[in-house]
Amino acid sequence: MQAELGVFGGSGLYELLEEAQEIELETPYGKPSAPVTIGEVEGRRVAFLPRHGRRHELPPHRIPYRANVWAMRELGVRRIIGPSAVGALKAELEVGEFVVCDQFVDRTRGREDTFYEGGAEPVTHVSAADPYCPELRSLILETAGELGIAARDGGTVVVIQGPRFSTRAESHWFQQAGWDVVGMTAYPEGFLARELELCYANISMVTDHDVGVGDHAPVSSEVVLQVFNDNLARLRELLFAVIPRIPPQPEEHLCATALRGARF
């Protein structure tokens, strides 16, 4: 079974697919979070993988990111879209709004975040200057505009370890740094895709305002899940509209960095 496009997201994104099939995979980095579901969206073969597991049983720091990304490549995937829930660090961002990020800041620790671990292989360094695929980002933003879905062009997601939310001091620090949203899963998922020369785009859905942003109450996991589920239909609409528009092959002049990451 093969697929050309991949999506990291829960079952709500693909449960209505006709003739979808599940496949169990084993990778050099263990099993992925769950079996991969492969189905067609207007003739395009798409692999869906819930990063948190079938029952949302995996917290952010326990997700097998390397196995997940490796599994996508094993299936033939060349492009990946990674939706995720985030908190807003700016008051003007509205709950339910999408941010199509162009930068990340890594504040995680202890996660297995590279395929290049030295040893018998030469030491390898991959550029992360522009971590997200400009071609995918452009298509997502254009499609969102046509659908009337609020999507912001560009933004920085700061990725924290989780599973706890930020303290007030941390949130203030992130806001002072000028970052836009805060989440727990955008790293190392997107960077691992870059290491395997796969084009990747992040869609951050604002589910709350982080503590200390305006006069909003501290966030809770119940609120995050409720808002995400309430807006799942719009996310699915966006994904299923953009997938048929993605060219079969990446445009190398736009995705050259992702396809040929700088190494030395």
Short mmCIF file of C-alpha atoms in Angstrom, two decimals:
data_model
loop_
_atom_site.label_atom_id
_atom_site.label_comp_id
_atom_site.label_asym_id
_atom_site.label_seq_id
_atom_site.Cartn_x
_atom_site.Cartn_y
_atom_site.Cartn_z
CA MET A 1 0.00 0.00 0.00
CA GLN A 2 1.36 3.40 -0.99
CA ALA A 3 0.39 7.04 -0.52
CA GLU A 4 1.76 10.31 -1.88
CA LEU A 5 0.52 12.72 0.80
CA GLY A 6 0.46 12.46 4.58
CA VAL A 7 -1.54 14.09 7.36
CA PHE A 8 -0.86 13.87 11.08
CA GLY A 9 -4.26 14.17 12.73
CA GLY A 10 -6.95 12.34 14.65
CA SER A 11 -9.66 10.04 13.35
CA GLY A 12 -12.10 12.93 12.96
CA LEU A 13 -10.17 13.95 9.85
CA TYR A 14 -10.57 10.67 7.99
CA GLU A 15 -13.37 8.63 9.54
CA LEU A 16 -15.72 9.45 6.64
CA LEU A 17 -13.33 8.21 3.94
CA GLU A 18 -14.74 5.51 1.73
CA GLU A 19 -12.80 2.26 1.32
CA ALA A 20 -10.08 3.40 3.71
CA GLN A 21 -7.63 0.72 4.81
CA GLU A 22 -5.43 0.41 7.86
CA ILE A 23 -1.85 -0.78 7.73
CA GLU A 24 0.38 -1.80 10.63
CA LEU A 25 4.00 -0.74 10.25
CA GLU A 26 7.23 -1.44 12.06
CA THR A 27 10.12 1.01 11.64
CA PRO A 28 13.77 1.07 12.78
CA TYR A 29 12.47 3.43 15.49
CA GLY A 30 9.66 1.21 16.72
CA LYS A 31 5.96 1.30 15.98
CA PRO A 32 4.21 4.53 14.99
CA SER A 33 1.58 6.05 17.27
CA ALA A 34 -1.15 3.96 15.61
CA PRO A 35 -1.87 2.03 12.42
CA VAL A 36 -1.81 4.28 9.36
CA THR A 37 -5.11 4.78 7.54
CA ILE A 38 -4.81 5.14 3.77
CA GLY A 39 -7.65 6.43 1.63
CA GLU A 40 -8.39 8.56 -1.42
CA VAL A 41 -9.31 12.22 -1.51
CA GLU A 42 -10.45 13.08 -5.04
CA GLY A 43 -8.12 10.50 -6.51
CA ARG A 44 -5.11 11.34 -4.32
CA ARG A 45 -3.77 8.63 -2.04
CA VAL A 46 -3.41 10.06 1.47
CA ALA A 47 -1.96 8.49 4.62
CA PHE A 48 -3.50 9.63 7.93
CA LEU A 49 -1.77 8.99 11.25
CA PRO A 50 -3.08 10.16 14.65
CA ARG A 51 0.10 11.35 16.37
CA HIS A 52 -1.43 10.99 19.85
CA GLY A 53 -2.66 7.45 19.18
CA ARG A 54 -6.13 6.11 18.44
CA ARG A 55 -7.54 7.10 21.82
CA HIS A 56 -5.37 10.18 22.35
CA GLU A 57 -3.39 8.14 24.84
CA LEU A 58 0.09 9.51 24.03
CA PRO A 59 1.13 12.81 25.67
CA PRO A 60 3.29 15.13 23.54
CA HIS A 61 6.61 14.04 25.04
CA ARG A 62 5.82 10.33 24.51
CA ILE A 63 4.87 10.52 20.83
CA PRO A 64 7.21 8.36 18.68
CA TYR A 65 7.95 11.19 16.26
CA ARG A 66 10.77 9.40 14.44
CA ALA A 67 8.68 6.28 13.87
CA ASN A 68 5.74 8.38 12.66
CA VAL A 69 7.74 10.34 10.09
CA TRP A 70 9.71 7.30 8.97
CA ALA A 71 6.46 5.37 8.44
CA MET A 72 5.16 8.12 6.17
CA ARG A 73 8.26 7.96 4.00
CA GLU A 74 8.11 4.16 3.87
CA LEU A 75 4.63 4.48 2.38
CA GLY A 76 5.93 6.75 -0.38
CA VAL A 77 4.72 10.04 1.11
CA ARG A 78 6.57 13.13 -0.16
CA ARG A 79 4.43 15.90 1.37
CA ILE A 80 3.08 16.10 4.94
CA ILE A 81 0.60 18.47 6.57
CA GLY A 82 0.69 18.62 10.36
CA PRO A 83 -2.32 20.30 12.00
CA SER A 84 -1.93 20.99 15.73
CA ALA A 85 -3.69 22.76 18.60
CA VAL A 86 -1.97 25.87 19.96
CA GLY A 87 -2.50 28.69 22.42
CA ALA A 88 -2.38 32.29 21.20
CA LEU A 89 0.39 34.54 22.54
CA LYS A 90 -1.18 37.61 20.97
CA ALA A 91 -4.55 39.04 21.94
CA GLU A 92 -5.54 39.76 18.33
CA LEU A 93 -5.45 36.08 17.41
CA GLU A 94 -8.97 34.67 17.70
CA VAL A 95 -9.99 31.28 19.03
CA GLY A 96 -10.63 29.00 16.06
CA GLU A 97 -8.27 30.95 13.77
CA PHE A 98 -5.58 29.06 11.84
CA VAL A 99 -1.94 30.16 11.75
CA VAL A 100 0.12 28.72 8.89
CA CYS A 101 3.47 29.00 10.63
CA ASP A 102 6.75 29.78 8.91
CA GLN A 103 9.06 29.45 11.96
CA PHE A 104 9.38 27.42 15.14
CA VAL A 105 11.29 27.81 18.41
CA ASP A 106 12.21 24.60 20.22
CA ARG A 107 11.85 24.64 24.00
CA THR A 108 11.52 20.86 24.41
CA ARG A 109 14.04 18.60 26.09
CA GLY A 110 15.00 14.96 25.86
CA ARG A 111 13.00 14.20 22.71
CA GLU A 112 14.61 12.01 20.06
CA ASP A 113 14.78 14.68 17.40
CA THR A 114 17.21 13.50 14.72
CA PHE A 115 17.85 10.53 12.46
CA TYR A 116 21.56 11.41 12.33
CA GLU A 117 23.18 10.04 15.47
CA GLY A 118 26.76 9.65 14.28
CA GLY A 119 28.49 6.34 14.89
CA ALA A 120 29.25 4.53 11.63
CA GLU A 121 27.65 7.35 9.64
CA PRO A 122 29.35 10.73 9.14
CA VAL A 123 28.19 13.62 11.32
CA THR A 124 25.40 15.44 9.45
CA HIS A 125 23.88 18.88 9.99
CA VAL A 126 20.64 19.88 8.25
CA SER A 127 19.58 23.49 7.78
CA ALA A 128 16.47 24.60 9.66
CA ALA A 129 16.55 28.25 8.65
CA ASP A 130 13.21 28.06 6.82
CA PRO A 131 11.62 24.94 8.26
CA TYR A 132 8.25 24.85 6.48
CA CYS A 133 7.51 24.24 2.81
CA PRO A 134 6.63 27.53 1.05
CA GLU A 135 4.67 25.76 -1.69
CA LEU A 136 2.41 23.92 0.77
CA ARG A 137 2.01 27.04 2.88
CA SER A 138 0.95 29.08 -0.14
CA LEU A 139 -1.61 26.48 -1.24
CA ILE A 140 -3.10 26.22 2.25
CA LEU A 141 -3.45 29.99 2.59
CA GLU A 142 -4.91 30.42 -0.89
CA THR A 143 -7.44 27.64 -0.32
CA ALA A 144 -8.42 28.97 3.11
CA GLY A 145 -9.08 32.39 1.59
CA GLU A 146 -11.33 30.91 -1.07
CA LEU A 147 -13.28 28.99 1.59
CA GLY A 148 -13.62 32.03 3.85
CA ILE A 149 -11.61 30.37 6.61
CA ALA A 150 -9.51 32.71 8.74
CA ALA A 151 -5.87 31.74 8.28
CA ARG A 152 -2.89 33.91 9.12
CA ASP A 153 0.12 33.96 6.80
CA GLY A 154 3.21 33.21 8.87
CA GLY A 155 3.94 33.11 12.54
CA THR A 156 6.30 31.53 15.03
CA VAL A 157 5.21 28.57 17.14
CA VAL A 158 7.20 28.02 20.31
CA VAL A 159 7.11 24.33 21.19
CA ILE A 160 7.16 23.47 24.88
CA GLN A 161 7.75 20.07 26.45
CA GLY A 162 4.33 19.49 27.92
CA PRO A 163 2.16 17.95 29.06
CA ARG A 164 1.78 20.93 31.40
CA PHE A 165 0.81 24.39 30.15
CA SER A 166 2.98 27.51 30.58
CA THR A 167 3.46 29.37 33.83
CA ARG A 168 2.59 33.08 33.78
CA ALA A 169 6.30 33.91 33.76
CA GLU A 170 6.97 31.63 30.80
CA SER A 171 3.99 32.99 28.88
CA HIS A 172 5.17 36.55 29.52
CA TRP A 173 8.64 35.59 28.27
CA PHE A 174 7.20 34.09 25.06
CA GLN A 175 5.07 37.17 24.47
CA GLN A 176 8.01 39.52 25.06
CA ALA A 177 10.03 37.54 22.52
CA GLY A 178 7.39 38.31 19.92
CA TRP A 179 6.35 34.73 19.23
CA ASP A 180 2.80 34.10 18.05
CA VAL A 181 1.52 30.76 19.33
CA VAL A 182 2.58 28.05 21.77
CA GLY A 183 2.12 24.31 21.29
CA MET A 184 3.57 20.93 22.21
CA THR A 185 3.88 18.83 19.04
CA ALA A 186 5.27 20.93 16.16
CA TYR A 187 8.81 19.92 17.13
CA PRO A 188 10.50 17.61 16.27
CA GLU A 189 7.85 16.38 13.82
CA GLY A 190 8.42 19.02 11.14
CA PHE A 191 12.21 18.98 11.42
CA LEU A 192 12.35 15.18 11.19
CA ALA A 193 10.42 15.44 7.93
CA ARG A 194 13.08 17.87 6.68
CA GLU A 195 15.85 15.42 7.59
CA LEU A 196 14.13 12.82 5.40
CA GLU A 197 13.77 15.42 2.61
CA LEU A 198 9.98 15.55 2.88
CA CYS A 199 8.07 18.81 2.41
CA TYR A 200 6.11 19.71 5.54
CA ALA A 201 3.62 22.42 6.51
CA ASN A 202 2.15 23.18 9.92
CA ILE A 203 -1.41 24.43 10.47
CA SER A 204 -1.78 25.73 14.02
CA MET A 205 -5.38 25.98 15.26
CA VAL A 206 -5.82 28.52 18.05
CA THR A 207 -7.80 26.80 20.81
CA ASP A 208 -7.21 29.32 23.62
CA HIS A 209 -5.24 32.35 24.75
CA ASP A 210 -2.20 31.46 26.78
CA VAL A 211 -2.17 32.47 30.42
CA GLY A 212 -1.31 36.14 30.81
CA VAL A 213 -2.64 37.17 27.39
CA GLY A 214 -5.18 39.87 28.17
CA ASP A 215 -7.56 38.96 30.97
CA HIS A 216 -8.22 35.39 29.86
CA ALA A 217 -8.51 32.64 32.45
CA PRO A 218 -5.80 29.95 32.64
CA VAL A 219 -6.21 27.33 29.95
CA SER A 220 -7.42 23.77 30.64
CA SER A 221 -7.17 20.60 28.57
CA GLU A 222 -10.97 20.35 28.54
CA VAL A 223 -11.28 23.75 26.87
CA VAL A 224 -8.57 22.95 24.33
CA LEU A 225 -10.22 19.68 23.28
CA GLN A 226 -13.67 21.25 23.13
CA VAL A 227 -12.55 24.10 20.87
CA PHE A 228 -10.53 21.77 18.67
CA ASN A 229 -13.50 19.43 18.23
CA ASP A 230 -15.83 22.36 17.57
CA ASN A 231 -13.58 23.52 14.73
CA LEU A 232 -12.65 20.09 13.37
CA ALA A 233 -15.15 20.35 10.52
CA ARG A 234 -13.48 23.54 9.22
CA LEU A 235 -10.04 21.95 9.45
CA ARG A 236 -11.27 18.90 7.56
CA GLU A 237 -12.89 21.12 4.93
CA LEU A 238 -9.62 22.98 4.44
CA LEU A 239 -7.51 19.85 4.20
CA PHE A 240 -9.83 18.06 1.82
CA ALA A 241 -9.97 21.14 -0.41
CA VAL A 242 -6.21 21.69 -0.52
CA ILE A 243 -5.15 18.04 -0.98
CA PRO A 244 -6.36 17.75 -4.61
CA ARG A 245 -4.51 20.99 -5.46
CA ILE A 246 -1.09 19.80 -4.32
CA PRO A 247 1.11 19.07 -7.35
CA PRO A 248 2.30 15.45 -7.66
CA GLN A 249 5.93 16.60 -7.44
CA PRO A 250 7.28 19.43 -5.28
CA GLU A 251 8.48 22.50 -7.13
CA GLU A 252 12.19 22.32 -6.44
CA HIS A 253 12.77 26.05 -6.81
CA LEU A 254 10.33 26.61 -3.92
CA CYS A 255 11.20 23.58 -1.81
CA ALA A 256 14.91 23.27 -2.55
CA THR A 257 15.91 23.61 1.08
CA ALA A 258 13.48 20.92 2.17
CA LEU A 259 14.54 18.60 -0.64
CA ARG A 260 18.26 19.21 -0.30
CA GLY A 261 18.87 20.30 3.26
CA ALA A 262 22.26 21.94 3.79
CA ARG A 263 24.63 19.36 5.24
CA PHE A 264 28.29 19.34 6.18
#
